[in-house]
XYZ file of C-alpha atoms in Angstrom:
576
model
C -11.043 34.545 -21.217
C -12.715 37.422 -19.162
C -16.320 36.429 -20.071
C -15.119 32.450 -19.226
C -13.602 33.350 -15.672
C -17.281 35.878 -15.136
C -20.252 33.837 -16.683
C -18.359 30.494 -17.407
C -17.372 28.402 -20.519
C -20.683 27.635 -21.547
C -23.470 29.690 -20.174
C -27.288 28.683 -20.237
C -28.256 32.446 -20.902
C -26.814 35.275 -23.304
C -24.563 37.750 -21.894
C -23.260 41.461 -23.092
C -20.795 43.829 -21.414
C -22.996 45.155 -18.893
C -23.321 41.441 -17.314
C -19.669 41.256 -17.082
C -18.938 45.008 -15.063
C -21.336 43.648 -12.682
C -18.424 41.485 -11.541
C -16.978 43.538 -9.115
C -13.347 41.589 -9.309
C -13.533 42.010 -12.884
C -14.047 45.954 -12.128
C -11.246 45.934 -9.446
C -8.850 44.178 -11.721
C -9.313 47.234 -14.483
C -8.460 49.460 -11.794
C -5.686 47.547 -11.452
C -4.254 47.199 -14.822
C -4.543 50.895 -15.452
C -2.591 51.898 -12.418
C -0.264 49.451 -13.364
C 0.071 50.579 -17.122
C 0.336 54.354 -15.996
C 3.639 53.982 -13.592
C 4.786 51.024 -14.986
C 8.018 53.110 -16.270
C 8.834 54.653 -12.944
C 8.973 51.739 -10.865
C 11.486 49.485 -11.231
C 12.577 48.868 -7.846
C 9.138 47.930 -6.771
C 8.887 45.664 -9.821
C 11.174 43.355 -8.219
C 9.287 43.473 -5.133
C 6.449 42.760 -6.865
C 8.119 40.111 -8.674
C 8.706 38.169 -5.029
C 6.325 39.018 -2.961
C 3.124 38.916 -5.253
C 3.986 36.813 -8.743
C 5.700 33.910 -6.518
C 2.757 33.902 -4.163
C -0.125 34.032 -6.423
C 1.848 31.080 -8.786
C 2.441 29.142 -5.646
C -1.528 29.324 -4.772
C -2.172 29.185 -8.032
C -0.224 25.456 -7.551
C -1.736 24.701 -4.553
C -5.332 25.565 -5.558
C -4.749 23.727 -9.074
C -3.532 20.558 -6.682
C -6.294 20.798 -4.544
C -9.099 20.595 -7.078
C -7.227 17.942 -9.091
C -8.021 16.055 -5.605
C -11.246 16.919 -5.202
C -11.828 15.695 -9.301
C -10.454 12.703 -8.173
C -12.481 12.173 -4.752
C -15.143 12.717 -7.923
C -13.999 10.082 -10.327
C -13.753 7.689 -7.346
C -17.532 8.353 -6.374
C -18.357 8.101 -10.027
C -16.401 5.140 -10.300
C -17.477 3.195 -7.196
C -21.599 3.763 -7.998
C -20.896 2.541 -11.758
C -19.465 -0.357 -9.989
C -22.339 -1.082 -7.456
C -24.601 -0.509 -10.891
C -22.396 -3.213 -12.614
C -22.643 -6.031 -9.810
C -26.941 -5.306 -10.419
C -26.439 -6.076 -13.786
C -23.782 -8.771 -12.873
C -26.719 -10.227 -10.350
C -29.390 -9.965 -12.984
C -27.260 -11.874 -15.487
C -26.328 -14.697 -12.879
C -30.362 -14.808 -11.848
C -31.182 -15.168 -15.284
C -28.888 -18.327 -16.118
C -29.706 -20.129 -13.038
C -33.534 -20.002 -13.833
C -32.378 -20.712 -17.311
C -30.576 -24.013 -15.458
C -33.313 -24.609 -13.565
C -35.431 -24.823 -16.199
C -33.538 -27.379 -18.000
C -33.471 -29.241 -14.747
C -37.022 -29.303 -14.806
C -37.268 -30.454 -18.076
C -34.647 -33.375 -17.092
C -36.473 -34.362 -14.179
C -39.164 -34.909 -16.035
C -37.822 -37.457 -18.151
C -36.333 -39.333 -16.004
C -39.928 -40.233 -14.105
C -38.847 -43.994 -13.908
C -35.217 -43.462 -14.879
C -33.466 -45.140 -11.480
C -30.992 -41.987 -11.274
C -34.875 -39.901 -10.924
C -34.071 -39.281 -6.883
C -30.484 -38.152 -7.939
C -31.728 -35.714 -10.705
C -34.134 -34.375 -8.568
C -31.764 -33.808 -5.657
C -30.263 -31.847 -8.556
C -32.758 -29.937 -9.191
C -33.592 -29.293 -5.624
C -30.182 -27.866 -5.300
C -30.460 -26.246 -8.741
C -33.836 -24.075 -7.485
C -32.055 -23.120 -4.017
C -29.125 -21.857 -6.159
C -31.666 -19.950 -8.359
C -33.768 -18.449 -5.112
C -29.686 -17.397 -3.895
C -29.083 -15.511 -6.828
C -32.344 -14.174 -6.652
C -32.715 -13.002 -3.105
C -28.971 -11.541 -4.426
C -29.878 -9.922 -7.220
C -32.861 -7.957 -4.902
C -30.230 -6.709 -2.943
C -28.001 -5.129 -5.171
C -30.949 -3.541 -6.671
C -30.997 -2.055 -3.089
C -27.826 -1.311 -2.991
C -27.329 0.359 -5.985
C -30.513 2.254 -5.168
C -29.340 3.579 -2.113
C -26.003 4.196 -3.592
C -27.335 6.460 -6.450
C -29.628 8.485 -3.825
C -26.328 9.194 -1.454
C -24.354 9.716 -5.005
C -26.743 12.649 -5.745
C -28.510 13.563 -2.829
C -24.965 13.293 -0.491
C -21.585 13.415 -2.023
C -22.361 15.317 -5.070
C -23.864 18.388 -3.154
C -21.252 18.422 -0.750
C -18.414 18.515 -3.620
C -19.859 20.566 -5.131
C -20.196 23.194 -2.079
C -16.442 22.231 -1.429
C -15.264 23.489 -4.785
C -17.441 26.066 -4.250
C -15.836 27.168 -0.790
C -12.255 26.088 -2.453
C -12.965 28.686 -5.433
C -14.182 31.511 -2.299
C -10.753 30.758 -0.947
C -9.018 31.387 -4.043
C -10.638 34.285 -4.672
C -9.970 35.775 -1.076
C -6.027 34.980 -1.179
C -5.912 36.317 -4.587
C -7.637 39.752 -3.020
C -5.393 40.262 -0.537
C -2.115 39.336 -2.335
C -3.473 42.154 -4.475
C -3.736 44.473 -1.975
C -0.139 43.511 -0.643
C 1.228 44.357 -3.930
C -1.064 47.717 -4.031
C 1.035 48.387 -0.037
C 4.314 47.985 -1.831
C 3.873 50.418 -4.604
C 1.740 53.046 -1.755
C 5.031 52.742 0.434
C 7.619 53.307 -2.663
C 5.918 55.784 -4.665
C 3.906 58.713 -2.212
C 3.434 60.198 -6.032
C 1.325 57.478 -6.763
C -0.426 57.338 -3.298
C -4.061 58.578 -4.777
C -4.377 55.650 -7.355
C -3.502 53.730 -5.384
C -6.054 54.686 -3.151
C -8.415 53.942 -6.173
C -7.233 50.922 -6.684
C -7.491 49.398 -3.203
C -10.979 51.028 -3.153
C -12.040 49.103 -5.651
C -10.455 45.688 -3.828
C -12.119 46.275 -1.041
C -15.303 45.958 -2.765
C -15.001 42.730 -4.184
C -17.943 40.589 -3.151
C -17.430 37.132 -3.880
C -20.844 35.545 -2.675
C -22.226 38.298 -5.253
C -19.720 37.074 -8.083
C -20.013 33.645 -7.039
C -23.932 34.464 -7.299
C -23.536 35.953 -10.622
C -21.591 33.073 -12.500
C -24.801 30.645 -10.569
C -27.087 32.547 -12.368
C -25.138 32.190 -16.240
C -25.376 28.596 -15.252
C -28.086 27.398 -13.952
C -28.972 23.780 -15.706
C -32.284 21.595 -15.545
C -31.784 18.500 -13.371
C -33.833 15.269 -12.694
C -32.549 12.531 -10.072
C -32.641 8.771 -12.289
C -36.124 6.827 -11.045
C -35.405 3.692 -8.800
C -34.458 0.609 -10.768
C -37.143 -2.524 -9.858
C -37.417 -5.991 -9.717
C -37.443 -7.677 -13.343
C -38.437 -11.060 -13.711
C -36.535 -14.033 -16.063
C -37.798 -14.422 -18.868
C -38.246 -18.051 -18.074
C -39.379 -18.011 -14.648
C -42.190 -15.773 -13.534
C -41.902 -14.387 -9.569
C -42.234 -11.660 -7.587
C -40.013 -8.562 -6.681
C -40.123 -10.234 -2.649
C -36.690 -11.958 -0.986
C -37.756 -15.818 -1.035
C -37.635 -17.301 2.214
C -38.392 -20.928 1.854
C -35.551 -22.973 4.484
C -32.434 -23.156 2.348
C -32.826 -19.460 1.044
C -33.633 -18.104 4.573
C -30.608 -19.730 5.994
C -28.039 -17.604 3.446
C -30.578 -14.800 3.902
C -29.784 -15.185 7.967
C -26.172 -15.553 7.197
C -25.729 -12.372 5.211
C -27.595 -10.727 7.700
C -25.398 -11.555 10.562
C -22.687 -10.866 9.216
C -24.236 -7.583 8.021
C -24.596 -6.595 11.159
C -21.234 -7.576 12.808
C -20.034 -5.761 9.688
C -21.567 -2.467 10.785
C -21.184 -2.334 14.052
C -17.237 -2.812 13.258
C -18.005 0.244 10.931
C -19.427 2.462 13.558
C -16.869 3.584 15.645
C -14.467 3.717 12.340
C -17.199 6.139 11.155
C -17.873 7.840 14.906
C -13.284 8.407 15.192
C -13.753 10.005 11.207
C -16.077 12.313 12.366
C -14.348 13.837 15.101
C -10.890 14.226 12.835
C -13.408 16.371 10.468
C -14.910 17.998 12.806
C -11.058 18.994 14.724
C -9.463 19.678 11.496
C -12.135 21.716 9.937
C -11.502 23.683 13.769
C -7.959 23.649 13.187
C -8.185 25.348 9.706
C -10.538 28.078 10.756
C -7.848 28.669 13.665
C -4.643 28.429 11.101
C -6.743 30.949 8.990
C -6.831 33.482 11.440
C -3.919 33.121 13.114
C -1.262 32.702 10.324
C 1.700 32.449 12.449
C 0.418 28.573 13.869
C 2.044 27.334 10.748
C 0.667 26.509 7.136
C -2.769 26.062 6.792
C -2.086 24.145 3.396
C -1.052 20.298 5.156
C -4.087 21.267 7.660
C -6.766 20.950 4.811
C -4.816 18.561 3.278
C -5.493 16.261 6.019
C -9.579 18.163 5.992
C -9.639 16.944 2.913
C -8.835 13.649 3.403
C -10.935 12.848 6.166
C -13.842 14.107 4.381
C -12.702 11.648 1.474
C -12.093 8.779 4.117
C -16.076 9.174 5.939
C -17.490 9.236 2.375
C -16.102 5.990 1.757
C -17.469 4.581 5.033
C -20.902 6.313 4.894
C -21.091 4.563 1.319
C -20.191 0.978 3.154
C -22.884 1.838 5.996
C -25.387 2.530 2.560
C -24.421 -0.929 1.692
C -24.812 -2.565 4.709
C -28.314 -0.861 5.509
C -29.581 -1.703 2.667
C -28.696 -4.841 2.210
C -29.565 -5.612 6.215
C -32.870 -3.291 5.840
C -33.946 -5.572 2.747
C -33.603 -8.861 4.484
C -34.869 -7.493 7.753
C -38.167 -6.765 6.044
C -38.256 -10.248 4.721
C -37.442 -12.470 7.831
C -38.219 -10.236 10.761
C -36.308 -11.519 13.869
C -36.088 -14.817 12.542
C -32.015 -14.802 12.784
C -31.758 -18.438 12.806
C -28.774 -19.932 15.013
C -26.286 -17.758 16.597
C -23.239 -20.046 16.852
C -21.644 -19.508 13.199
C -18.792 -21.352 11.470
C -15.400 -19.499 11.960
C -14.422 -20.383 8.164
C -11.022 -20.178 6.808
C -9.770 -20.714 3.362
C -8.284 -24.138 2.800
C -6.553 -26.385 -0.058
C -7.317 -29.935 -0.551
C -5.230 -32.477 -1.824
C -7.157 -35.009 -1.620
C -11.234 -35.245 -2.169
C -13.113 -34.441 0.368
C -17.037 -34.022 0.535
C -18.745 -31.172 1.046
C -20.523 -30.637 4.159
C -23.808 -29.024 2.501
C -23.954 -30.301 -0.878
C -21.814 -33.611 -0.091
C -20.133 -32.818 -3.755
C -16.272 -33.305 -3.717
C -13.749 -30.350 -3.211
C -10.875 -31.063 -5.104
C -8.215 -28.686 -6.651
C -4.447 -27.468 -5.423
C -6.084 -23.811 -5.214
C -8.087 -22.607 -2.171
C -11.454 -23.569 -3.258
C -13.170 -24.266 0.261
C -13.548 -23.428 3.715
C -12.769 -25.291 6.729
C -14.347 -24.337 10.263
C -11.438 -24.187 12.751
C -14.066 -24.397 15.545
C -15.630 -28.342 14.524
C -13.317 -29.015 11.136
C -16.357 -29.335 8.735
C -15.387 -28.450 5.427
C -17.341 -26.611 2.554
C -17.208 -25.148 -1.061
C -17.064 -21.186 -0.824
C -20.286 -21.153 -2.735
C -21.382 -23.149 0.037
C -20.628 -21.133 3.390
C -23.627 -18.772 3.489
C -25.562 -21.314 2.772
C -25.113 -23.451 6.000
C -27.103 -22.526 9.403
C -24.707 -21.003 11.852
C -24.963 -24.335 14.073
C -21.567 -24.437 14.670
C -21.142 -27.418 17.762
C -18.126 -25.770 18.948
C -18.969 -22.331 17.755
C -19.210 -19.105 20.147
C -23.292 -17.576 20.308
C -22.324 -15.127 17.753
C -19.118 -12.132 16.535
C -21.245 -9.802 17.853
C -21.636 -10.768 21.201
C -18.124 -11.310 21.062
C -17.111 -7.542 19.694
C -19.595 -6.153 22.708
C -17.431 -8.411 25.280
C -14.165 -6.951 24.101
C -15.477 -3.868 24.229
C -15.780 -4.350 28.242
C -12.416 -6.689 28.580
C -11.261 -3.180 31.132
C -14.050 -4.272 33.768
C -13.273 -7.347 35.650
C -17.253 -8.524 35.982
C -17.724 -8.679 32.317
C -14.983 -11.524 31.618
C -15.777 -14.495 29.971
C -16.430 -17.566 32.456
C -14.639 -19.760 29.517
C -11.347 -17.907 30.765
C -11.306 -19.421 34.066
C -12.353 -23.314 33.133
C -9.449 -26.212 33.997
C -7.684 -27.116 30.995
C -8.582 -30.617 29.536
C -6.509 -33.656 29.659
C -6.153 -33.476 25.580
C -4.147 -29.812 26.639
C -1.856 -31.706 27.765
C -1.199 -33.971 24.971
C 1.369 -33.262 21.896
C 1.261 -34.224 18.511
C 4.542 -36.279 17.207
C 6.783 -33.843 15.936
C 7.753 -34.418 12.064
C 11.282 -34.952 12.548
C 10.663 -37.789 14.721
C 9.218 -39.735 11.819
C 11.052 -41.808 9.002
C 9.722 -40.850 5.842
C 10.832 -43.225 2.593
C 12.837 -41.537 0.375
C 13.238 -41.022 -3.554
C 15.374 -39.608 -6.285
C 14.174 -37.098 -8.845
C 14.854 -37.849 -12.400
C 13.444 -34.804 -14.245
C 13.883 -30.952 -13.264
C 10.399 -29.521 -11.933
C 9.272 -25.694 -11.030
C 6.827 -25.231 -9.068
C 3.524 -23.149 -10.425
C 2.023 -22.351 -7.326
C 3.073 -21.881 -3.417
C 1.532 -25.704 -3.214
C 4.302 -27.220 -5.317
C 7.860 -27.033 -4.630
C 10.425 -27.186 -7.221
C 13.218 -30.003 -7.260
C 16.083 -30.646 -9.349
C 17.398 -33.817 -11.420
C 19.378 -36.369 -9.285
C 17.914 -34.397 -5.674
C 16.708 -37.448 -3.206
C 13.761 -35.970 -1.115
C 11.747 -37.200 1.713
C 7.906 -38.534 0.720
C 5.711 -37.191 3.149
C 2.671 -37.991 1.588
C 1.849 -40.776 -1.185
C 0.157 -40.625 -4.653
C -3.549 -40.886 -3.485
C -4.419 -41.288 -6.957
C -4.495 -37.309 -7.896
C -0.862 -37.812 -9.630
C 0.735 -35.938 -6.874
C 2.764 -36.798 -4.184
C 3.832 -34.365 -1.183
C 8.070 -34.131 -0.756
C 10.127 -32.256 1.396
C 13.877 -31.735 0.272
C 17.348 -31.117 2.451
C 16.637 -27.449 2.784
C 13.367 -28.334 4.989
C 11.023 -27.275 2.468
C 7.784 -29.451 1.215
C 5.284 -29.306 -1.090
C 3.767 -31.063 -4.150
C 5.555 -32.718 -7.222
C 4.444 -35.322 -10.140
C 4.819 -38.620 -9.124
C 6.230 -39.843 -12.125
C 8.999 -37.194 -11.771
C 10.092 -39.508 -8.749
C 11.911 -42.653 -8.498
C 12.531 -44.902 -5.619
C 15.184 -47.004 -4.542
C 14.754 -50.526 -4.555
C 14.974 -50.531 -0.959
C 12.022 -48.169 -0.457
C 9.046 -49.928 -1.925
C 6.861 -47.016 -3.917
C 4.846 -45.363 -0.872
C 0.816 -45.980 -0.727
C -1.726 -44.774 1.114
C -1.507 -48.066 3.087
C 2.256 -47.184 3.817
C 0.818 -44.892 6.422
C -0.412 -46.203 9.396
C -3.650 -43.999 9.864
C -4.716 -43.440 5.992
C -7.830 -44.699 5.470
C -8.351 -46.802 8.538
C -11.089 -46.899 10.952
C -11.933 -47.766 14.253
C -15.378 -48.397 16.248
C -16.176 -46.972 19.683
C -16.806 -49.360 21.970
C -17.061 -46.447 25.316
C -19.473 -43.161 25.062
C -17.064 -40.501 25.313
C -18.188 -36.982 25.779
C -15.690 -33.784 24.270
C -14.031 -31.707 26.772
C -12.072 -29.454 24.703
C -12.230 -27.471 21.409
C -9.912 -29.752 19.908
C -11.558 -32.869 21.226
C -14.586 -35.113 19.285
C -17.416 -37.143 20.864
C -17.955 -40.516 20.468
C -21.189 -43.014 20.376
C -20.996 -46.028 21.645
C -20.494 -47.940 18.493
C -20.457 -45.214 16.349
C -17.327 -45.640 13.388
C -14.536 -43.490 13.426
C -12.714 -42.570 10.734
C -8.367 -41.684 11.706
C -6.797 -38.712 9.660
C -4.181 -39.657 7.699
C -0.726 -38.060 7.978
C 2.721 -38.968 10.028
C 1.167 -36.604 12.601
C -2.420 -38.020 12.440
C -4.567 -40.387 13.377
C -2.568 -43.189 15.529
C 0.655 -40.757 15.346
C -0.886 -37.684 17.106
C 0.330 -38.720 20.900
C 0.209 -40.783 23.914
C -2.419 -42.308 24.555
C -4.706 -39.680 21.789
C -5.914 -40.180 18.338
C -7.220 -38.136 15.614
C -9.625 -39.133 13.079
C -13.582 -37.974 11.774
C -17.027 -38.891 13.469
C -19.707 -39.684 11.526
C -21.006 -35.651 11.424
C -17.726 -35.639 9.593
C -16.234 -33.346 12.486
C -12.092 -33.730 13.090
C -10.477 -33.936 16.432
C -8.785 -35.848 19.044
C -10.613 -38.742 21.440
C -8.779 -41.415 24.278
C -7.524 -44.011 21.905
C -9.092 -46.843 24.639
C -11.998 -45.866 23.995
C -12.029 -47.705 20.260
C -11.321 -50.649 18.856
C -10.218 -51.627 15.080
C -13.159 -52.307 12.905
């Protein structure tokens, strides 16, 4: 146990005797144990003391040191942890590059069959769609090379020196509290027993010449270990499709290249004050703790580096995210240059459809209960996830870009920086309010089997319960009910029945489903929530008791032929 504390558990070098006296805490702790042993018999009285003022102590640092590297193992785990995960999302990336070139092969091969086949222009719009998706996955596999490159040079080159010079400072501290409760308990026995005063002398000679950088220097040298830093990983090509180890930037590509990029940016900029305010508490309570360990009467200096501690864990976690975000914003910067594309991006949100509705980008369906797209709340077009990077930030009623938009409420205190849109007259659609949902008459219907819902999109109805249909079967097998208690949401439609005076509701039971209108006026949009219209340009109404016709006086709502939603003057159309 002696030769474990001095030279470690397993050494790199042989060791004898001699190498362990050279520990001078090893020496001053034999000049400890023989005072100790010698008067042991005459002291009972300062036995107790001993007891309270020295074995309490050292078990309660004992405690707190144990707790405080268990930390720091974990801070280690985490790091550990979090680069085996960047190193997993390369391999996940490789593995996703390698079955889309794998599909895009057998696109090719498909394509090339169907020469005079009269779906060829579909198929090849297939495959032209199949090959972007391929050049994605590429240009995302490149970057999580990067990432986890620049991950695994801050794991070693970073966080791994610094914990391992805070354990080393933590074990100095240990070692220096443990000293002078020694010496405390060597004060006690000097003040009870004058008798004893000479060894004791001895003893608290041989304290006071405890060097712990020497020590410290001494168990170093026992265990000094070879070391090499893993090489870089590189690009690897599919098997099946030969390229090179640079980002592609043909149009679609470039466009989610430009994308991630933006929003790399806004990304880091957000993280740069975060990481500025970390800092500072680091920098205060590593102050704070050299002040609470020379004064001891400002209060513990244990929930002081406690919160050290944790700072230092917090702005490692951030200076890993700002290695992301370089890296992945250094990569694409060195492929594209200061070609950002469009600065007005779509301000997605998640959103469920229950009905299908075509993608803006790849004009496929989105259909499912669960949130499997994105609408833009700025101009209404709606995507697949997959699909939002991949769209040019073009947004028509999109703001220049988040950045600009952090920087100007960054200077919201100075009355010359704010935004001119603040001050513009309100539009006449501001003034205009949707029909409210109670002033409808919905048909009504009785449930004949006991349903629970499966998902916060369903609502759950018993046998016998009449409900309010809000929204017809639109072929999906669904139909949209609210009950007495005010709640709505989805149910089977055969689980309904309706009375004979309430003819089964339709799509056509609705006033604006799937009914269209032709402008017969130019109109131009004056508000967010507005549309423009082309003279003779078809317009498609929303459906809904609070859509299309239903919205208000003298405003409709409906879908121009860029598929955006909003409101227009209802004079301004006619029925088709």
């Amino acid at each position: 146990m002696e030769a474990s504390f001095i030279v470690g558990d397993e050494p790199t070098k042989a060791w004898d005797e001699s190498a362990l006296k050279q520990n001078t805490l090893d020496r001053a702790y034999d000049h400890i144990i023989e005072s100790m042993s010698n008067t042991a018999d005459d002291h009972l009285n300062v036995a107790d003391a001993l007891s309270s003022q020295v074995v309490d102590v050292l078990k309660a640092v004992a405690r707190t040191n144990d707790e405080t590297k268990k930390k720091e193992m974990q801070f280690f785990q985490k790091l550990v942890a979090d680069r085996d995960r960047t190193y997993a999302d390369r391999l996940k990336a490789k593995q996703k590059y390698d079955e889309e070139c794998g599909d895009v092969d057998l696109h090719r091969q498909k394509q090339g069959r169907a020469h005079d086949d009269r779906h060829a222009e579909r198929i090849a719009r297939q495959a032209d769609q199949q090959r972007n998706d391929m050049l994605n996955c590429k240009n995302t596999y490149i970057i999580s090379i990067a990432i986890s490159n620049k991950i695994k040079d801050k794991f070693y080159n970073q966080d791994l020196p610094e914990l391992e010079d805070q354990l080393q400072i933590l074990q100095a501290k240990l070692l220096e509290r443990f000293t002078k409760i020694l010496q405390h308990a060597q004060v006690l026995q000097t003040n009870h027993l004058d008798v004893l005063k000479s060894r004791l002398v001895s003893v608290e000679s041989a304290l006071s010449e405890i060097n712990i950088v020497g020590d410290q220097s001494l168990f170093i040298d026992y265990n000094i270990r070879p070391f090499t830093a893993p090489n870089d990983w590189k690009f690897e090509p599919c098997a099946t499709f030969y390229d090179t180890d640079e980002l592609n930037t043909d149009p679609a590509p470039k466009v989610f290249l430009q994308n991630k990029l933006t929003r790399g940016r806004i990304k880091l900029q957000e993280l740069g004050p975060l990481m500025e305010t970390k800092r500072r508490d680091v920098e205060k309570f590593s102050k704070l703790a050299e002040a609470y360990e020379t004064e001891h009467s400002l209060g513990s200096i244990d929930e002081i580096a406690d919160s050290y501690m944790e700072s230092r864990h917090q702005l490692a976690h951030f200076g890993s995210s700002e290695c992301i975000l370089e890296a992945e914003i250094d990569v694409i910067e060195s492929a594209i240059g200061d070609d950002v594309g469009a600065q007005t991006p779509h301000t997605f949100k998640s959103s469920s459809f229950s009905i299908p509705t075509t993608c803006g980008y790849c004009k496929a369906s989105i259909w499912g209960l669960s949130k499997q797209g994105k609408t833009c709340k700025a101009c209404g077009l709606c995507v697949h996830s997959k699909c939002e990077l991949k769209l040019p930030a073009d947004c028509q009623h999109g703001t220049v870009s988040r950045a600009s938009s952090v920087l100007s409420r960054k200077s919201l205190s100075s009355p010359s920086t704010i935004s001119p849109r603040a001050t513009q007259a309100p539009t006449p659609s501001s003034f205009v309010h949707s029909t409210h949902e109670e002033d409808v008459r919905y048909p009504t219907a009785r449930v004949v089997f006991d349903f629970a819902a499966s998902s916060e999109f369903e609502l759950t109805v018993k046998d016998g319960e009449v409900v309010k249909v809000m929204e017809p079967d639109d072929g999906s097998g669904w139909v949209k009910v609210a009950d007495t208690r005010g709640n709505d949401g989805l149910v089977p439609a055969s689980y309904l029945e309706y009375d004979e005076a309430n003819v089964t509701p339709t799509a056509s039971s609705f006033a604006s489903q799937g009914s269209g209108d032709f402008a017969i006026y130019q109109y131009v949009a004056r508000g967010s929530d507005e549309i423009s219209l082309a003279d003779g340009e078809m317009i498609e109404l929303s459906s809904g008791p609070t859509g299309g016709r239903h919205y208000g006086d003298g405003w409709w709502e409906g879908f121009n032929s860029a598929r955006q939603r909003g409101i227009f003057p209802s004079n301004y159309v006619e029925p088709a």
